[in-house]
Coordinates of C-alpha atoms in Angstrom, one line a residue:
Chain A
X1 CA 19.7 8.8 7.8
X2 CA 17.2 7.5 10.3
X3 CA 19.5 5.4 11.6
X4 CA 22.3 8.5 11.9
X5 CA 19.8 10.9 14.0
X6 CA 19.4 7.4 16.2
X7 CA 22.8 7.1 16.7
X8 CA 23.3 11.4 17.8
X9 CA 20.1 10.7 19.7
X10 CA 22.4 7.3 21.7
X11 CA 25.3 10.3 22.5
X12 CA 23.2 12.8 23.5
X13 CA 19.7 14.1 23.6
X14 CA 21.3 17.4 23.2
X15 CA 21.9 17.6 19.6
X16 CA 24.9 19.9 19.7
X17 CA 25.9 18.0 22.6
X18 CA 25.3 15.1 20.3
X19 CA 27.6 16.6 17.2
X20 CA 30.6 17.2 19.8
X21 CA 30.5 13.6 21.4
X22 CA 30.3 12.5 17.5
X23 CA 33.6 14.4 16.4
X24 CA 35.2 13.7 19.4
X25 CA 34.9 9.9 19.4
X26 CA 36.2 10.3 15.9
X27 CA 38.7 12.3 16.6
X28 CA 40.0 9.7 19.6
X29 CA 39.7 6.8 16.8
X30 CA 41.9 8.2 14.5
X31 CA 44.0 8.6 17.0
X32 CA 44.1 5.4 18.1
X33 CA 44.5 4.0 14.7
X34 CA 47.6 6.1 13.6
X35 CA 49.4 4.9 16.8
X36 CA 48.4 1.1 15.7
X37 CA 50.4 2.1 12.6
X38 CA 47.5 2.9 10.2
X39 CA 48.3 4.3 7.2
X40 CA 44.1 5.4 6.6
X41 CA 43.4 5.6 10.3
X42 CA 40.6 8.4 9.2
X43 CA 38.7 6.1 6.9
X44 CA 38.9 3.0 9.6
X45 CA 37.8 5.7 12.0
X46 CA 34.7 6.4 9.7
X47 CA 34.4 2.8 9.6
X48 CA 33.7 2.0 12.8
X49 CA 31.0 5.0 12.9
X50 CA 29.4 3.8 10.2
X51 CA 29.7 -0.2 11.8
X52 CA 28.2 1.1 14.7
X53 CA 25.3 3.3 13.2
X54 CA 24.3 0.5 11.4
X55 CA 23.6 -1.5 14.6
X56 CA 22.6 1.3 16.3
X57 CA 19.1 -0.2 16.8
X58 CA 19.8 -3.6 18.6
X59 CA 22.8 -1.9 20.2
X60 CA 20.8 0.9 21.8
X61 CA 18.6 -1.7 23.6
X62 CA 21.2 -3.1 25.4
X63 CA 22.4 -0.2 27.0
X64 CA 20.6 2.1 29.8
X65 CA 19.9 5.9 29.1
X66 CA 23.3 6.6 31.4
X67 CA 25.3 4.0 30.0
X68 CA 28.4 5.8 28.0
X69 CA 28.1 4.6 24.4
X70 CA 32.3 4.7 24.1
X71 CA 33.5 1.5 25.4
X72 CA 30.9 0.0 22.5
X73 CA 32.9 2.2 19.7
X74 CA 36.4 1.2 21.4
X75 CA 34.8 -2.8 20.9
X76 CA 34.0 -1.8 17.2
X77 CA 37.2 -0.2 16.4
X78 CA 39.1 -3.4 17.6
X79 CA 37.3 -5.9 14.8
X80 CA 38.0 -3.0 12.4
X81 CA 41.5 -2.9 13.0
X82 CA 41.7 -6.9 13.0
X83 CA 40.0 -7.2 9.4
X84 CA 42.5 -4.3 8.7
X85 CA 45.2 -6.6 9.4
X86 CA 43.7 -9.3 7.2
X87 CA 43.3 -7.6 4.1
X88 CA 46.7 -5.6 4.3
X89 CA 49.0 -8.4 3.6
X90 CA 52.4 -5.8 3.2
X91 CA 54.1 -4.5 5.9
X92 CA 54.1 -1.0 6.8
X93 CA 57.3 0.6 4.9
X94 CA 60.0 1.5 6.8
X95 CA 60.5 4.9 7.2
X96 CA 63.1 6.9 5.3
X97 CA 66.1 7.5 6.9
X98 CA 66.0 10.5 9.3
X99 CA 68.5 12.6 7.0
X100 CA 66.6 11.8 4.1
X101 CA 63.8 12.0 5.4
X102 CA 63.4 15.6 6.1
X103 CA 60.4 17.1 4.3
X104 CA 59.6 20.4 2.4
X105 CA 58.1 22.4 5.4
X106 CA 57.4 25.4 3.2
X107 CA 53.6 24.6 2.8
X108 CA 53.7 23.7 6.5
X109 CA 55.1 26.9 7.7
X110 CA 53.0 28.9 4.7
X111 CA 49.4 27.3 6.6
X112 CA 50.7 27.4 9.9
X113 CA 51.4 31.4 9.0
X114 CA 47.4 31.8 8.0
X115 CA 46.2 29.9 11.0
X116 CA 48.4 31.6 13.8
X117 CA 46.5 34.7 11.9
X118 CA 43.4 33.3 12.9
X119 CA 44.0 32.9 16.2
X120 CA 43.0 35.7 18.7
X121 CA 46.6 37.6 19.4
X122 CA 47.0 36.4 23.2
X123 CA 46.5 33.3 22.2
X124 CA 49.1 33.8 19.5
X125 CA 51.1 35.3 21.6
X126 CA 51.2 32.4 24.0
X127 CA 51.4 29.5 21.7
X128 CA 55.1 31.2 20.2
X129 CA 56.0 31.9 23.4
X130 CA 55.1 28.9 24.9
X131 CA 58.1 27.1 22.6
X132 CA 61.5 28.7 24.2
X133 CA 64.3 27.9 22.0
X134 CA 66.7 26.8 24.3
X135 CA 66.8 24.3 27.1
X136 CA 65.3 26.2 29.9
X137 CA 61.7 25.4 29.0
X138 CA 60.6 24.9 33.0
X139 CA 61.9 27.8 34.0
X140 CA 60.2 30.3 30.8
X141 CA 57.3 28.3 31.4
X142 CA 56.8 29.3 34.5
X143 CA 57.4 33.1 34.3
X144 CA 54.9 32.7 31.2
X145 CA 52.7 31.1 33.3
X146 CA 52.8 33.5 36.1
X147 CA 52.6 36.2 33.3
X148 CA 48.9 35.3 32.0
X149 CA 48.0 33.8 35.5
X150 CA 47.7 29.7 35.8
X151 CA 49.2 27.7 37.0
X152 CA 51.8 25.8 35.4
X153 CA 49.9 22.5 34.4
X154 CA 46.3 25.0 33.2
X155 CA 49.3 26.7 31.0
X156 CA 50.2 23.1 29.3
X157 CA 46.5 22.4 29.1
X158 CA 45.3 25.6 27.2
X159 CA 48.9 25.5 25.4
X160 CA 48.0 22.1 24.1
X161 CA 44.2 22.7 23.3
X162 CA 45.9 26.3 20.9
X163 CA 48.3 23.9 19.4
X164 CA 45.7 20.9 18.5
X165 CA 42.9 24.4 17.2
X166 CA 46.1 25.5 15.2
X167 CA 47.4 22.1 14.1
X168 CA 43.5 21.0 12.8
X169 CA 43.6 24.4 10.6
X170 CA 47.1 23.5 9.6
X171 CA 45.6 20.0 8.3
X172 CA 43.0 22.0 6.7
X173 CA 45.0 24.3 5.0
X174 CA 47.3 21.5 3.2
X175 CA 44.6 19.5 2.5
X176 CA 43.3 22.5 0.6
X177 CA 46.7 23.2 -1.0
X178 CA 46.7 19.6 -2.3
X179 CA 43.5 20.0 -3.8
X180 CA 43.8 23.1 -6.0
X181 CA 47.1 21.2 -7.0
Chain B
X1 CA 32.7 9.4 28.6
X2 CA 33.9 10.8 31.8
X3 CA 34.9 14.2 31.7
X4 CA 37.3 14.3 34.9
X5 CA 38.2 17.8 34.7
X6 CA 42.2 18.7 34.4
X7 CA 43.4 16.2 36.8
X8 CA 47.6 15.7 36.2
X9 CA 49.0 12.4 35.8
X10 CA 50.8 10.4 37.8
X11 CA 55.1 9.3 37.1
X12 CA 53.5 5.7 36.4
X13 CA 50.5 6.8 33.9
X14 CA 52.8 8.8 31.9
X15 CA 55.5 6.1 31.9
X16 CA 52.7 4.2 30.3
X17 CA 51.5 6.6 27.6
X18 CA 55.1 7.3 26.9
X19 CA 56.0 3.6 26.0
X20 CA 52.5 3.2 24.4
X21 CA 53.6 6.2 22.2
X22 CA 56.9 4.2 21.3
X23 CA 55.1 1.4 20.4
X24 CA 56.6 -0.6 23.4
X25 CA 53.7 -1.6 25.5
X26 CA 52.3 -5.3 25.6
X27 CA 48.5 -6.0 23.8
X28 CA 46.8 -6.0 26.8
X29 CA 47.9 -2.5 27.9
X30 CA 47.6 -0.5 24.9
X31 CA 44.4 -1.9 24.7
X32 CA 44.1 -0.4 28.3
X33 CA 45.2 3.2 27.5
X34 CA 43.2 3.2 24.4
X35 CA 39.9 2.5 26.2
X36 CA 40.7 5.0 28.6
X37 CA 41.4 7.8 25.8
X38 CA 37.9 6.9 24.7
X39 CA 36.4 7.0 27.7
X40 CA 38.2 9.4 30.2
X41 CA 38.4 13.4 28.1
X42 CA 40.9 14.4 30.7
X43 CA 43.0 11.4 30.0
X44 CA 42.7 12.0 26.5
X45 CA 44.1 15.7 27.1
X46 CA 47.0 14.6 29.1
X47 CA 47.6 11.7 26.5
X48 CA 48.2 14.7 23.9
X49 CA 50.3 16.5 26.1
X50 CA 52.7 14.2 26.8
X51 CA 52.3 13.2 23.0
X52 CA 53.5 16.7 21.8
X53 CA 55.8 16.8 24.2
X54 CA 57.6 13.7 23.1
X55 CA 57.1 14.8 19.5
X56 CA 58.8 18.2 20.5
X57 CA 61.9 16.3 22.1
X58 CA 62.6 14.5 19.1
X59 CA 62.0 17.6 17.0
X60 CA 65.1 19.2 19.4
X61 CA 66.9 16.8 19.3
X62 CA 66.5 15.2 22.8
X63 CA 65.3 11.8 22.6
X64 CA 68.6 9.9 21.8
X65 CA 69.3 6.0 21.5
X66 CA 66.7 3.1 21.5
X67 CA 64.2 6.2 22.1
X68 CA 64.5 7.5 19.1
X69 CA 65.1 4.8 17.0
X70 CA 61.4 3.3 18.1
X71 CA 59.9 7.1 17.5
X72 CA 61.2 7.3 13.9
X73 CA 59.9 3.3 13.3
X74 CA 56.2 4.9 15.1
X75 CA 56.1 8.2 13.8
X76 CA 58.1 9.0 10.6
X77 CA 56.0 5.4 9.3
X78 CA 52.6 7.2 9.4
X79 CA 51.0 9.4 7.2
X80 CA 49.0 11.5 10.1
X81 CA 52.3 11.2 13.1
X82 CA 54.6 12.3 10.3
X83 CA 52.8 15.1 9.7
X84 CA 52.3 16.0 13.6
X85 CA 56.4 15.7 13.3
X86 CA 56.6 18.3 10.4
X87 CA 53.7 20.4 12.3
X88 CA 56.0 20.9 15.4
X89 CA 58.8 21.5 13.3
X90 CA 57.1 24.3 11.8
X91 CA 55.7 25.7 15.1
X92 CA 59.0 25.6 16.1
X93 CA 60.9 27.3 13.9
X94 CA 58.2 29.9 14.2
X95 CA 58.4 29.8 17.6
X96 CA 61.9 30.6 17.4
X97 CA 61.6 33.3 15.2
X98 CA 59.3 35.0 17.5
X99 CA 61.4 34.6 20.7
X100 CA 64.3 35.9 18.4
X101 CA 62.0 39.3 17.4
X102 CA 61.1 39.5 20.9
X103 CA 64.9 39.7 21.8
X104 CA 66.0 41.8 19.2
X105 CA 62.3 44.1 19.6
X106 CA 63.6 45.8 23.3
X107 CA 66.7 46.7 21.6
X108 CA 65.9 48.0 18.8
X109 CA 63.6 50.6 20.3
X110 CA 65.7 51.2 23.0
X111 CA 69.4 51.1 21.5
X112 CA 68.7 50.5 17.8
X113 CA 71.5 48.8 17.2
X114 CA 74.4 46.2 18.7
X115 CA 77.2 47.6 16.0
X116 CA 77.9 50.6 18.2
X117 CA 80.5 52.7 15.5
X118 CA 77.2 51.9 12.9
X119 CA 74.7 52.7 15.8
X120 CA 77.3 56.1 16.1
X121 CA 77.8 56.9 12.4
X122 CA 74.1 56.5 11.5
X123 CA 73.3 59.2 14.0
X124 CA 76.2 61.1 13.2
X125 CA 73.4 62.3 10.2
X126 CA 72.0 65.3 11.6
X127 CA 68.6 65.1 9.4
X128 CA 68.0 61.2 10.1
X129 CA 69.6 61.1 13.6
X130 CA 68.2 63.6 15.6
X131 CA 64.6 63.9 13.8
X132 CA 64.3 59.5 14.8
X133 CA 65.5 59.8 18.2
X134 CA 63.1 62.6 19.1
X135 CA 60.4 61.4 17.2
X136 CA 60.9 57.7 19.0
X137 CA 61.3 58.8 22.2
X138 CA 58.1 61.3 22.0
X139 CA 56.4 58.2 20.7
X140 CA 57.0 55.6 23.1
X141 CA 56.7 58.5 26.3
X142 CA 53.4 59.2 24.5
X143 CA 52.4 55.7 24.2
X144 CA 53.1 54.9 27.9
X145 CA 51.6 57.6 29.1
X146 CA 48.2 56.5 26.6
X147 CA 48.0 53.1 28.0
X148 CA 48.4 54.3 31.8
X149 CA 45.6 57.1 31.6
X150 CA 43.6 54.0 29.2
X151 CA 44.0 51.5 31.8
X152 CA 43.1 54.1 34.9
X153 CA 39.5 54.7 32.8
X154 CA 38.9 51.6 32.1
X155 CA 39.2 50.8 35.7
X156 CA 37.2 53.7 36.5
X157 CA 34.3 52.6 33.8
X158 CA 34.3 49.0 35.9
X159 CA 33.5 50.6 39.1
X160 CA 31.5 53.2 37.8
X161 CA 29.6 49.8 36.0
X162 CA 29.8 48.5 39.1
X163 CA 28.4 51.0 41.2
X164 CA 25.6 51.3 38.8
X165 CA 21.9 50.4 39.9
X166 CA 18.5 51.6 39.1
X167 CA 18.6 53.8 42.5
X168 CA 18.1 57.6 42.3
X169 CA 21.5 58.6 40.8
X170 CA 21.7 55.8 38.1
X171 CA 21.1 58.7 35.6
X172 CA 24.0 60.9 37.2
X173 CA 26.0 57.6 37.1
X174 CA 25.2 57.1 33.4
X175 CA 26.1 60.1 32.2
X176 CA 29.4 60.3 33.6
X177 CA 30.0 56.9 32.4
X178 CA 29.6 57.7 28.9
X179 CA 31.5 61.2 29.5
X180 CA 34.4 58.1 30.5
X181 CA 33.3 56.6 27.4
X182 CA 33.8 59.0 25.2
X183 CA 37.5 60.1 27.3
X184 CA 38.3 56.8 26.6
X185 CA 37.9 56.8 23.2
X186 CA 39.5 59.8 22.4
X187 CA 42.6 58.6 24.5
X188 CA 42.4 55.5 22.7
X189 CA 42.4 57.4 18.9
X190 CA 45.1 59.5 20.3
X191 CA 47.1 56.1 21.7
X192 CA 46.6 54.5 17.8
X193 CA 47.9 58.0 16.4
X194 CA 51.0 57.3 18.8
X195 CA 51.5 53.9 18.1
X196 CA 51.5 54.7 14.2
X197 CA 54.3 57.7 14.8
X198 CA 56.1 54.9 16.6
X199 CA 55.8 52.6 13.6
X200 CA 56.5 55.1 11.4
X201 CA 59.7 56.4 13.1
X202 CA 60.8 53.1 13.5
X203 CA 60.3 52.7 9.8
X204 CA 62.2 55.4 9.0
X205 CA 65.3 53.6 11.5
X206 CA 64.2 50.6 9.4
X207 CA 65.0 52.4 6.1
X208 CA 68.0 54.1 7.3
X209 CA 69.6 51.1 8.7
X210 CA 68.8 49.6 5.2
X211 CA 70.4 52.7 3.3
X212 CA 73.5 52.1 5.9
X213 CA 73.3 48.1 5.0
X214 CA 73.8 48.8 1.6
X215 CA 76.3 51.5 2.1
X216 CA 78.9 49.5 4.3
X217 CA 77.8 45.9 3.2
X218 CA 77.1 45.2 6.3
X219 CA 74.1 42.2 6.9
X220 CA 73.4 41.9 10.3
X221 CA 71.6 44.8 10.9
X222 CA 68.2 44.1 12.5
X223 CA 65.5 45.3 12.1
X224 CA 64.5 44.4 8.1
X225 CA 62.8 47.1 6.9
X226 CA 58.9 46.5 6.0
X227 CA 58.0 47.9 2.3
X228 CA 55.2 50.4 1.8
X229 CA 53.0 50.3 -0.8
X230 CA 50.2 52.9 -1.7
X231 CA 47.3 51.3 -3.5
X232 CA 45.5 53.5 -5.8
X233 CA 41.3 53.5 -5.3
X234 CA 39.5 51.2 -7.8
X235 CA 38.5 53.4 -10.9
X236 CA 41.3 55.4 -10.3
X237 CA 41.9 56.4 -13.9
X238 CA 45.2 54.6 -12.7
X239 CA 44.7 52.2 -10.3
X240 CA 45.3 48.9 -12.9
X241 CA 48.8 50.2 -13.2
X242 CA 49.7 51.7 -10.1
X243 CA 48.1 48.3 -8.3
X244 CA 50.6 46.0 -10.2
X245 CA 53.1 44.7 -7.4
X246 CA 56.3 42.9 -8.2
X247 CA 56.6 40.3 -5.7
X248 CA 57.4 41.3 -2.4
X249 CA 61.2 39.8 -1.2
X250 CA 60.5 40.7 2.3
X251 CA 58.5 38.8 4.9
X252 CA 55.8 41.5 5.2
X253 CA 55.0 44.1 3.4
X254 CA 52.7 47.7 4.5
X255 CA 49.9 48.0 2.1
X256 CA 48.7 51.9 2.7
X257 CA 45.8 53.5 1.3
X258 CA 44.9 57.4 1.2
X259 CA 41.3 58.2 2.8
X260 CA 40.1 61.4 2.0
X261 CA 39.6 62.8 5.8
X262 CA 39.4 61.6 9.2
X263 CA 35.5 60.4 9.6
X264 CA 35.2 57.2 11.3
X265 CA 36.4 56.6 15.2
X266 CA 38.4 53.5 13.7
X267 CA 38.9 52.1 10.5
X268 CA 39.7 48.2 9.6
X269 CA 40.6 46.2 6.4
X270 CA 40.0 42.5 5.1
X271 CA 42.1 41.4 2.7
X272 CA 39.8 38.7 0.0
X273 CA 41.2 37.1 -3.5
X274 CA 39.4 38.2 -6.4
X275 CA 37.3 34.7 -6.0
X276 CA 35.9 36.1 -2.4
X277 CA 38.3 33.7 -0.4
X278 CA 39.2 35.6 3.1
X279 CA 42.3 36.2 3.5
X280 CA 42.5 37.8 7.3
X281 CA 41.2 41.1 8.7
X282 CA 42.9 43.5 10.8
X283 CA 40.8 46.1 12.7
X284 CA 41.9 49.3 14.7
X285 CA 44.0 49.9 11.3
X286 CA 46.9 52.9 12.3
X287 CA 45.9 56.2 10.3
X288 CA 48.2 58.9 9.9
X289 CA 47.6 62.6 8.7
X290 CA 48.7 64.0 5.3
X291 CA 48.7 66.9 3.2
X292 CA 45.2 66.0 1.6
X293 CA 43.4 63.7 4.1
X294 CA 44.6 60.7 6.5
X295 CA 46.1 57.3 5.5
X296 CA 45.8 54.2 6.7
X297 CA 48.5 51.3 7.1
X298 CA 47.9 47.6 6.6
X299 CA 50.9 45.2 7.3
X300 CA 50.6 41.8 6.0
X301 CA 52.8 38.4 6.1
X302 CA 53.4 37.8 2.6
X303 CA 53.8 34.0 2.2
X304 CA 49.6 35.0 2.4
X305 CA 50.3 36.7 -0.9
X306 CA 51.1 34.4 -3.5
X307 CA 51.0 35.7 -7.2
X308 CA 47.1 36.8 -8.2
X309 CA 44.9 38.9 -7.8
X310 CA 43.4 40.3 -4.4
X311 CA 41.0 42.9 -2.8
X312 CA 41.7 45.0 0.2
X313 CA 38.2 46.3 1.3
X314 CA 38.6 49.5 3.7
X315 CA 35.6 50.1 6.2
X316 CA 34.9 52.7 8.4
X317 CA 33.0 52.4 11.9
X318 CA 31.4 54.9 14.0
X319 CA 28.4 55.5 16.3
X320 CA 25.9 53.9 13.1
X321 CA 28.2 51.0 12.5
X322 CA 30.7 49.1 10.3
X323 CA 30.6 50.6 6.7
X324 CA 32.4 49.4 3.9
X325 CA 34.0 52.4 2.2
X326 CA 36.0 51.4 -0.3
X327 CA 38.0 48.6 -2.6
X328 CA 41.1 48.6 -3.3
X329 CA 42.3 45.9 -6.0
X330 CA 45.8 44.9 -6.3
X331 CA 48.1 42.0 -8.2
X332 CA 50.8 40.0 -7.2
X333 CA 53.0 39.9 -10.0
X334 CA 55.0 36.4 -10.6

């Protein structure tokens, strides 16, 4: 515990600060992970927190009050993935083939139907509208874009940050739906 | 970490998160971007863009070849990317459906429908025809005319807030700003009592077009029509029975409840399961006059209304506050 409250203390003397520098790094990890081909890239991702809190002593020293504590995590992540690599001795499985592979996106669509009611109604209203069905994305985008006033690359950003808000409660929501199954 | 604002990429650092994102990039670079997306927030922002982005072209169909080959071998082979693949499916089909109500919403309340000898014969009913056509046009003139006169006060409340200081007339400048106030929200209960005619006479379009559907067998006429259901008050003597809902075969369904009078400025709803779960809330609920009292009309998505039981708790809110007025219980029969 002491050793957590050292390691929010290393990301920011700002606790808040602290907790949204924590849940970001994770959040970069897993990312990270999955596109190493990581089946559990969220408990690897814990891993590396937890390596790193329990260093979090020595490894402060070593670093000045404006030195930014992520290259040390990226350094972490990489022995975590390595040992990974040891212990799983099976390839990754192929993926199913694309026809087969389509799944059941009824609980998908049934979450992603509670979150979009969640979201405030411009921003629901942009994120639908933001996905034109047919192939003259540039040119909707840019009336939408004129429409709520950015400019065409602030449109992709707040587009993006909606979609990754939406796709987090989606994630939620399924995780959920597996539970009470 | 470097928070770099929303800088844009350049052609050669997004050919470089593209192949890293296909699995195509040597050690050394990936290990490159991925300090970076630790490091640099912006970067990590643009990273994601381009990564739905290439997720979305797959999804439609446009990544073709080798591309798409290495995408299915990256993606489709992990729990978390497969799911960001379904995810965008999903948003997408959504998406779709949207831009599709969008098209079909302008026509609809302009020239109800395509099928012009159905658009014709449907009208040719003196008692629907003429009593929807008036009643839609008076609605939406009404509306417009609402949401100019709103947005002209609401303009005029900014300067006034503006102008406002602690100088002589401040007191002269208050009180005609809450005489605006109070303008404003009358035009705005008179703008929700337009908007629910609207609703209403589209409603009764929806139904007719529905009788008509059946009539000629005919299934492409748009809009489908939302079900109403009143819900009886709890401790009604028969509100267990009344409250009993087969389940609903349309995508939404309008939940309405009977007030006894008109006593709050605005009135909203939240919708709970029996175990206190939150389902959503809606506010500025549309209320209508009847014979004894007003109603008010909650439309809800039903894929959030599995079988069981739920709660719709009505509130009222006025100068004092929110108050909860009443619960209504209701089942989802299987």
């Amino acid at each position: 515990m002491e050793d957590f409250e050292n390691l929010l203390g290393w990301l920011s003397p700002n606790r808040e600060q602290a907790a949204i520098r924590y849940e970001d790094i994770r959040r970069r990890l897993i990312r990270i992970f999955m596109h190493r081909g990581c089946v559990v890239a969220e408990d690897l991702a814990d891993e590396t927190i937890e390596r790193v809190t329990r260093k979090i002593k020595e490894v402060r020293k070593t670093y000045g009050p404006d030195d930014d504590p992520a290259p040390y995590f990226y350094k972490v992540s990489q022995f975590i993935y390595k040992e990974y690599r040891k212990r799983i001795c099976e390839p990754v499985p192929p993926p199913p083939p694309e026809d087969e592979g389509d799944d059941d996106l009824e609980p998908q669509l049934d979450c992603l139907d509670r979150c979009l009611d969640t979201l405030a109604a411009d921003d629901r209203e942009l994120i639908l509208a933001y996905y034109p069905s047919q192939e003259r994305n540039i040119d909707g985008r840019k009336k939408l874009a004129e429409r709520v006033g950015l400019s065409l690359n602030a449109l992709r950003i707040k587009a993006c940050r909606i979609r990754s808000a939406l796709e987090d409660c989606v994630y939620e929501c399924l995780k959920k739906q597996t539970n009470v199954k | 970490m470097a928070n770099a604002g929303n800088r844009e990429l350049s052609k050669q650092e997004h050919d470089v998160i593209r192949r890293y994102l296909l699995d195509d990039l040597p050690l050394q670079e990936m290990e490159r971007v991925e300090e970076q997306l630790l490091t640099d927030a912006s970067y990590f922002e643009q990273f994601s863009i381009a990564e739905d982005e290439l997720i979305d072209a797959y999804v439609k169909g446009r990544l073709a070849g080798e591309e798409r080959k290495k995408f299915s071998r990256h993606f489709l082979a992990v729990p978390g990317l497969r799911q960001d693949v379904n995810f965008a499916k999903a948003l997408h089909q959504r998406a779709a459906e949207h831009e599709r109500r969008m098209a079909t919403a302008v026509p609809v309340r302009i020239q109800p429908v395509r099928d012009k000898s159905l658009f014709a014969s449907l009208f040719q009913s003196p008692a629907i025809g003429s009593a929807m056509a008036a009643a839609l046009v008076v609605a939406i003139g009404m509306g417009l005319w609402l949401n100019t006169q709103n947005r002209q006060l609401r303009d005029r409340i900014e300067q006034l807030q503006a102008q406002a200081s602690p100088a002589p007339q401040a007191q002269d400048l208050e009180q005609r700003l809450a005489q605006a106030r109070e303008r404003e929200n009358s035009l705005n209960a008179q703008l929700e009592q337009a908007k629910l005619e609207r609703t209403q006479a589209e409603q009764k379009l929806n139904e007719a077009l529905e009788q008509q559907r059946r009539q000629t067998g005919n299934r492409n006429i748009n809009p489908t029509p939302i079900p109403a259901v009143l819900l009886a008050l709890a401790g009604d003597r028969d509100s267990g029975e009344q409250n009993k809902l087969q389940k609903p075969t349309t995508r939404r369904i309008n939940l309405q409840i009977d007030l006894p009078a008109k006593e709050y400025s605005s009135y909203s709803a939240e919708l709970k399961t029996v175990d206190g779960k939150r389902i959503l809330t809606r506010n500025n609920l549309p209320l209508t006059t009847t014979a004894n009292g007003s109603r008010v009309s909650f439309i809800v998505n039903t894929s959030l209304l599995p079988p069981g039981d739920y709660l719709l708790i009505v509130m009222g809110k006025d100068a004092n506050g929110i108050k909860n007025l009443d619960t209504y219980p209701f089942r989802i029969l299987r």
